[in-house]
PDB file of C-alpha atoms in Angstrom:
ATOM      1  CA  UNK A  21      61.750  10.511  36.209  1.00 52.00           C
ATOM      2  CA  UNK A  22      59.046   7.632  36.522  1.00 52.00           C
ATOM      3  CA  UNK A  23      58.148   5.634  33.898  1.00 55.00           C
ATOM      4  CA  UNK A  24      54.187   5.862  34.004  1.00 56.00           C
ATOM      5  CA  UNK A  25      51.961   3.055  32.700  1.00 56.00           C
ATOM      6  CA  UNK A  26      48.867   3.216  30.774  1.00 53.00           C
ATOM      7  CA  UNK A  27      46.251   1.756  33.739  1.00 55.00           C
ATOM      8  CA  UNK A  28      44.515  -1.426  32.405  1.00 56.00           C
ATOM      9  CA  UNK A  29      41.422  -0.659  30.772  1.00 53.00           C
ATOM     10  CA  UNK A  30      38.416  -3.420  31.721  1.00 53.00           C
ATOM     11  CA  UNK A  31      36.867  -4.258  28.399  1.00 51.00           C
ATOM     12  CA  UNK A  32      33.551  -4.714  29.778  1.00 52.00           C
ATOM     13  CA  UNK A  33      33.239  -1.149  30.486  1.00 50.00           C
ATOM     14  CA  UNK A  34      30.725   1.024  28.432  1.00 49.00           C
ATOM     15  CA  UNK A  35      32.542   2.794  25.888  1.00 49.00           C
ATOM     16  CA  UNK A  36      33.315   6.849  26.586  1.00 55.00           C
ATOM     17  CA  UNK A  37      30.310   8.626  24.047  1.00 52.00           C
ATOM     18  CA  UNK A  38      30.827  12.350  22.972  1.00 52.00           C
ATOM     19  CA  UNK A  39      28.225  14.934  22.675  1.00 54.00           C
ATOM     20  CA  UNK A  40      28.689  14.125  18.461  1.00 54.00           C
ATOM     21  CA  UNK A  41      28.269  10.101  19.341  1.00 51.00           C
ATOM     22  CA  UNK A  42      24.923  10.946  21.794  1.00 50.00           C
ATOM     23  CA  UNK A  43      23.147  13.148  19.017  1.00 46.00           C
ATOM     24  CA  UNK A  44      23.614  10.712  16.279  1.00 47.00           C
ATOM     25  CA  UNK A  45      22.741   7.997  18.459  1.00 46.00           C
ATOM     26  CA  UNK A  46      19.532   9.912  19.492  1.00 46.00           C
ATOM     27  CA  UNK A  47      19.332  10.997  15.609  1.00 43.00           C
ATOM     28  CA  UNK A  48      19.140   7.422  15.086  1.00 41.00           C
ATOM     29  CA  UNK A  49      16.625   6.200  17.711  1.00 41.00           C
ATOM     30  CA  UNK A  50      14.428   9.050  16.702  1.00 38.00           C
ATOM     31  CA  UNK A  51      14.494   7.444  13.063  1.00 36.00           C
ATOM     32  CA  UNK A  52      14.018   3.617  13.991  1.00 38.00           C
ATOM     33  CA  UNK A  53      10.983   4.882  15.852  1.00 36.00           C
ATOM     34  CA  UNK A  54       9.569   7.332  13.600  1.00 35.00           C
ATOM     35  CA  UNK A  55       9.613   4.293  11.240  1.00 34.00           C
ATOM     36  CA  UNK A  56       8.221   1.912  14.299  1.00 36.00           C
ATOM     37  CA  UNK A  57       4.959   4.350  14.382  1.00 33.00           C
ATOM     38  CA  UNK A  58       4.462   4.642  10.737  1.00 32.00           C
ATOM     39  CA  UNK A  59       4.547   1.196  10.115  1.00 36.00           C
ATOM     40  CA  UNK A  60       2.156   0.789  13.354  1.00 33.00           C
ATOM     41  CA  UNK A  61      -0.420   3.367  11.637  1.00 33.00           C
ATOM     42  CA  UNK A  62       0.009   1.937   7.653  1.00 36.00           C
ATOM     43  CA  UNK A  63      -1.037  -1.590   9.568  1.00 38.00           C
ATOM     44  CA  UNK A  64      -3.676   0.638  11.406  1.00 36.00           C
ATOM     45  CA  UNK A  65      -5.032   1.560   8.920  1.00 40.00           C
ATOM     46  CA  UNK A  66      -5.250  -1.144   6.769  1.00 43.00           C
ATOM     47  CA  UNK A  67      -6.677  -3.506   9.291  1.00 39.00           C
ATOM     48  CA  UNK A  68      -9.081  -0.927  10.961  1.00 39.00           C
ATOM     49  CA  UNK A  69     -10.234   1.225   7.850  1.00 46.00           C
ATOM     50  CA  UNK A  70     -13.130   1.202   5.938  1.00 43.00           C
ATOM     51  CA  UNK A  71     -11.047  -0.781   3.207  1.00 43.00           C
ATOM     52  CA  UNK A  72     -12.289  -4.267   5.102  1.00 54.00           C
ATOM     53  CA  UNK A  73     -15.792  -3.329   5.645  1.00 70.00           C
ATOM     54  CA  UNK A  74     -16.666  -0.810   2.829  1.00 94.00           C
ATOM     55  CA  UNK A  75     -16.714  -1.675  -1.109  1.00 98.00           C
ATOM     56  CA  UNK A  76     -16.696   1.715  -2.361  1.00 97.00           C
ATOM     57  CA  UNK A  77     -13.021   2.113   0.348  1.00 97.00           C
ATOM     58  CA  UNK A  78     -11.780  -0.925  -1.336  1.00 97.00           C
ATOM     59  CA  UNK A  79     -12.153  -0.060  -4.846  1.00 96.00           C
ATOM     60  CA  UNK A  80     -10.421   3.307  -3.923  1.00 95.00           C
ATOM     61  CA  UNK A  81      -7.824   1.185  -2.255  1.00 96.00           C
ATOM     62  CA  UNK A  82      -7.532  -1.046  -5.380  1.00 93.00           C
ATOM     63  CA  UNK A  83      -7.143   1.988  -7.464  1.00 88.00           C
ATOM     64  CA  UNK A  84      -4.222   3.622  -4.816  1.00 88.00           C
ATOM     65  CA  UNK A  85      -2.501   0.327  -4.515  1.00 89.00           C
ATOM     66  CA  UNK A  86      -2.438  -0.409  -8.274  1.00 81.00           C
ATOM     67  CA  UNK A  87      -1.221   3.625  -8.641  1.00 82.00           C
ATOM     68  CA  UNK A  88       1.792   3.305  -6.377  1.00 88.00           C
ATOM     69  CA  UNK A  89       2.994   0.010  -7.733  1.00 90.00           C
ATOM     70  CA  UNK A  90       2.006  -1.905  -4.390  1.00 94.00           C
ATOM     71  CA  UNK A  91       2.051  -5.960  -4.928  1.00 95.00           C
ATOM     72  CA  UNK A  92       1.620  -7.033  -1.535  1.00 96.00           C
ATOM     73  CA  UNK A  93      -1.526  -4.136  -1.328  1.00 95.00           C
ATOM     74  CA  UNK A  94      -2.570  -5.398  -5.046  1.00 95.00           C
ATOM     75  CA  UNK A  95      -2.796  -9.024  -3.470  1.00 96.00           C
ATOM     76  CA  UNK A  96      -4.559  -8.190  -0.155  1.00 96.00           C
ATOM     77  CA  UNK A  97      -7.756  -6.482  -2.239  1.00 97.00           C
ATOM     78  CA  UNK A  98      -7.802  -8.751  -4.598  1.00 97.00           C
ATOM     79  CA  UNK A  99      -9.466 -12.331  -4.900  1.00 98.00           C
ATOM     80  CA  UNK A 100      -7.085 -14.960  -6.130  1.00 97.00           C
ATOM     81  CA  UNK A 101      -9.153 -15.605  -9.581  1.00 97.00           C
ATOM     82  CA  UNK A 102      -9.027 -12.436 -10.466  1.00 97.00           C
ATOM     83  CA  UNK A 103      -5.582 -11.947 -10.072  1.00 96.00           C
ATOM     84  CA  UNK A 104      -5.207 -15.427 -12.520  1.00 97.00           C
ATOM     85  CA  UNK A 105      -7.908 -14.070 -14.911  1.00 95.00           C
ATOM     86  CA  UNK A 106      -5.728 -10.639 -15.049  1.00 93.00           C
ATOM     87  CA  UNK A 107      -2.431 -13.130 -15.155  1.00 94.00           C
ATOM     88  CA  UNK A 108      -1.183 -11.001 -12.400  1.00 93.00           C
ATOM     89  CA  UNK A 109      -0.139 -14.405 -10.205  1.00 94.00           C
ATOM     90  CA  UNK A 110       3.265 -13.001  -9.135  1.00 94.00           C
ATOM     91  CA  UNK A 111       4.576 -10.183  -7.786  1.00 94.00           C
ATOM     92  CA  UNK A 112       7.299  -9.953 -11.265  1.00 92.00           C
ATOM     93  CA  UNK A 113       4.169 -10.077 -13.151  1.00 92.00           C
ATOM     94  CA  UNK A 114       2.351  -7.245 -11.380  1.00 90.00           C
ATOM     95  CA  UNK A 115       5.291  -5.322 -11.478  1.00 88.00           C
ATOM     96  CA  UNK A 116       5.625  -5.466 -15.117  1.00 86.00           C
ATOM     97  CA  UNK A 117       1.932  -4.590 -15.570  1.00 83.00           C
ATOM     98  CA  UNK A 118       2.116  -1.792 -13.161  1.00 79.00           C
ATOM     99  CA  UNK A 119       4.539   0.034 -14.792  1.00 73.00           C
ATOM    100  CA  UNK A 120       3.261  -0.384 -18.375  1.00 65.00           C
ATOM    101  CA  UNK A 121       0.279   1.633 -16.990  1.00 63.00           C
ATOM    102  CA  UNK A 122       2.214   5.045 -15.967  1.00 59.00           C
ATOM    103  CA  UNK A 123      -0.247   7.421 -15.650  1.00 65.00           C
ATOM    104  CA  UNK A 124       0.269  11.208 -15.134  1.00 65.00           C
ATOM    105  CA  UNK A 125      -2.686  12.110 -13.567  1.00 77.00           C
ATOM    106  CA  UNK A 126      -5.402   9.481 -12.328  1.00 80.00           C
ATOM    107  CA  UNK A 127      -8.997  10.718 -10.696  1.00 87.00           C
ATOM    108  CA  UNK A 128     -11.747   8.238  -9.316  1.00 90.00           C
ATOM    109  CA  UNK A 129     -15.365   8.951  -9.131  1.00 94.00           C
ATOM    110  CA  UNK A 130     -17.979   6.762  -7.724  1.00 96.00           C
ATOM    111  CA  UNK A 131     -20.949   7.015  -9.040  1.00 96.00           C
ATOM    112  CA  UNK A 132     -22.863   4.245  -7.174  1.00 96.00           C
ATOM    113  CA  UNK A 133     -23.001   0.998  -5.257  1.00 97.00           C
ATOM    114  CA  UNK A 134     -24.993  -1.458  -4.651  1.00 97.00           C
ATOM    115  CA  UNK A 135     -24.475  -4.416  -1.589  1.00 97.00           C
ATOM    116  CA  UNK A 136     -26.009  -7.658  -1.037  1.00 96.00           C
ATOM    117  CA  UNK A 137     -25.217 -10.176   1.392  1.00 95.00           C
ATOM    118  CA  UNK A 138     -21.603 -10.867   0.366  1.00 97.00           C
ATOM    119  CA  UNK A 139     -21.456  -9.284  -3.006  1.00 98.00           C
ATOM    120  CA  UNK A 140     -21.353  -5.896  -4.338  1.00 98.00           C
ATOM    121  CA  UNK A 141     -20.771  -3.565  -7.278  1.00 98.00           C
ATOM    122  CA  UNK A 142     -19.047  -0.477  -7.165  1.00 98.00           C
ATOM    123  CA  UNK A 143     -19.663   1.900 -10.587  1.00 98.00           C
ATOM    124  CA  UNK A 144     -16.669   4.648 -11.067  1.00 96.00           C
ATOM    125  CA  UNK A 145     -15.850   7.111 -13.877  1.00 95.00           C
ATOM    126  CA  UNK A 146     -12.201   6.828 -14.044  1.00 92.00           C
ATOM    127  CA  UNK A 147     -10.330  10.006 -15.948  1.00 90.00           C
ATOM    128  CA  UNK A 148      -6.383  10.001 -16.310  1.00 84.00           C
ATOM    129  CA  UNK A 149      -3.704  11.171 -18.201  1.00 81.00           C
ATOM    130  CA  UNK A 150      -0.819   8.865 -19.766  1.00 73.00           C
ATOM    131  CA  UNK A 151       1.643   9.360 -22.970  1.00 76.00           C
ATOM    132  CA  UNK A 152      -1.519   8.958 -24.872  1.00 77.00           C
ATOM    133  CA  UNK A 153      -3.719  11.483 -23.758  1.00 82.00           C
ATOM    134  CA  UNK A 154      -6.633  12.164 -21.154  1.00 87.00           C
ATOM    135  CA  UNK A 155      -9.000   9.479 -21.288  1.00 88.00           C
ATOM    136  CA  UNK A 156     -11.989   8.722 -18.897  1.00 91.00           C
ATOM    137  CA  UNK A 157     -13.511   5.409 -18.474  1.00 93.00           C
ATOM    138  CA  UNK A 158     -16.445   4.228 -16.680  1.00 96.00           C
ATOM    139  CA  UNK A 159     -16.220   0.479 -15.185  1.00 96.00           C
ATOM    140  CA  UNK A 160     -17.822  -1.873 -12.687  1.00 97.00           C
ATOM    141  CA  UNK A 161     -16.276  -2.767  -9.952  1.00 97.00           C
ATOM    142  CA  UNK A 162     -17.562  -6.564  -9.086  1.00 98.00           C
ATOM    143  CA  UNK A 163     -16.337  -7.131  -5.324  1.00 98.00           C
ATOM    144  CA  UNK A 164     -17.046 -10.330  -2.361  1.00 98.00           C
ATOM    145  CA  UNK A 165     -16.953 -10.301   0.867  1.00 98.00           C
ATOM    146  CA  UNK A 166     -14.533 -12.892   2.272  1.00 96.00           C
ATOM    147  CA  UNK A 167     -13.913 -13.260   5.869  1.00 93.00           C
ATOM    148  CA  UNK A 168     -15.264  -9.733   6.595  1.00 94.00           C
ATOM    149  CA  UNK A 169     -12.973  -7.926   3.805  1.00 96.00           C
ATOM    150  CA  UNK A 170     -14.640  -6.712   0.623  1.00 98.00           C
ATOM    151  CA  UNK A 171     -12.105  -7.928  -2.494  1.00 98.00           C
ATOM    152  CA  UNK A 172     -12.231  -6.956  -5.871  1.00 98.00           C
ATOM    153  CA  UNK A 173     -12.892  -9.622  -7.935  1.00 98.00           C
ATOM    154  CA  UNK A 174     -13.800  -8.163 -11.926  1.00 97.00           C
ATOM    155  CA  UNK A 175     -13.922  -5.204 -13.536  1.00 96.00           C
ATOM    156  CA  UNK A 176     -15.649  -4.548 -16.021  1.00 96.00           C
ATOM    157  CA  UNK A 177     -16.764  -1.368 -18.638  1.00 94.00           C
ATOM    158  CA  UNK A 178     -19.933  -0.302 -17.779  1.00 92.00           C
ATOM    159  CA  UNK A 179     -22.485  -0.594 -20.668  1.00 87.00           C
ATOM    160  CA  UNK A 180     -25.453   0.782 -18.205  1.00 74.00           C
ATOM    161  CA  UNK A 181     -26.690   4.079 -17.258  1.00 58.00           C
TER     162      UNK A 181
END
């Protein structure tokens, strides 16, 4: 009877993969790249859409950003004093503030606009539903242009037609 050895293994060789080890690995790669091309098209879209060159997009952007709790968003359509004037200067403080103001069920209406040169004002009827009940607002959107992007920088209620 021999006595057989184990042969030496050289630890620089690719490890042996199963069928189970290739499908999760390809499981895997199909995830980090499905998250790769979403993150391509949310960057996409923010830097190509309307949003930068389109007041009525960027109040609708303001609204959707405030809606899903979005600081960084919040920050990028937003001029720096109105953030201070709103006391939103932090992303803690925006967080807070966003989810005080749950709301159920949120719709936006424009009902006008109105650009020149690098200001403009965006007019919306605003209806949602929170704990206390449907409500509907109407407000002015006060927005600037700076460095191509329109940015929301007041709201107020609308006292006019």
């Amino acid at each position: 009877m021999t006595d057989t050895q184990p042969e030496p293994t050289d630890p620089t060789a690719a490890p042996v993969t199963t069928p189970e080890r290739r499908r999760g690995r390809r499981v895997a790669m199909v995830a980090a790249v499905a998250v790769v091309v979403a993150g391509a098209a949310t960057a996409v879209v923010l830097t190509t859409s309307d949003g930068g060159s389109d007041p009525v997009q960027a109040v609708q952007d303001y609204d959707a950003v405030f809606k899903q709790k979005d600081c960084d968003g919040f920050n990028d359509l937003t001029t720096r004093s109105f953030r201070t004037e709103l006391g939103l200067t932090s992303c803690a403080k925006f967080d807070v503030n966003a989810k005080d103001a749950s709301i159920a069920s949120f719709r936006l209406t424009v009902r006008s606009s109105d650009v020149r040169d690098d200001t403009a004002s965006v007019r919306t009827e605003e209806t949602f539903s929170s704990e206390a009940g449907k409500q509907t607002v109407k407000l002015v959107y006060a927005l600037v242009k700076d460095d191509g992007v329109w940015l929301v920088d007041g709201i107020t209620a609308d006292k006019g037609v």
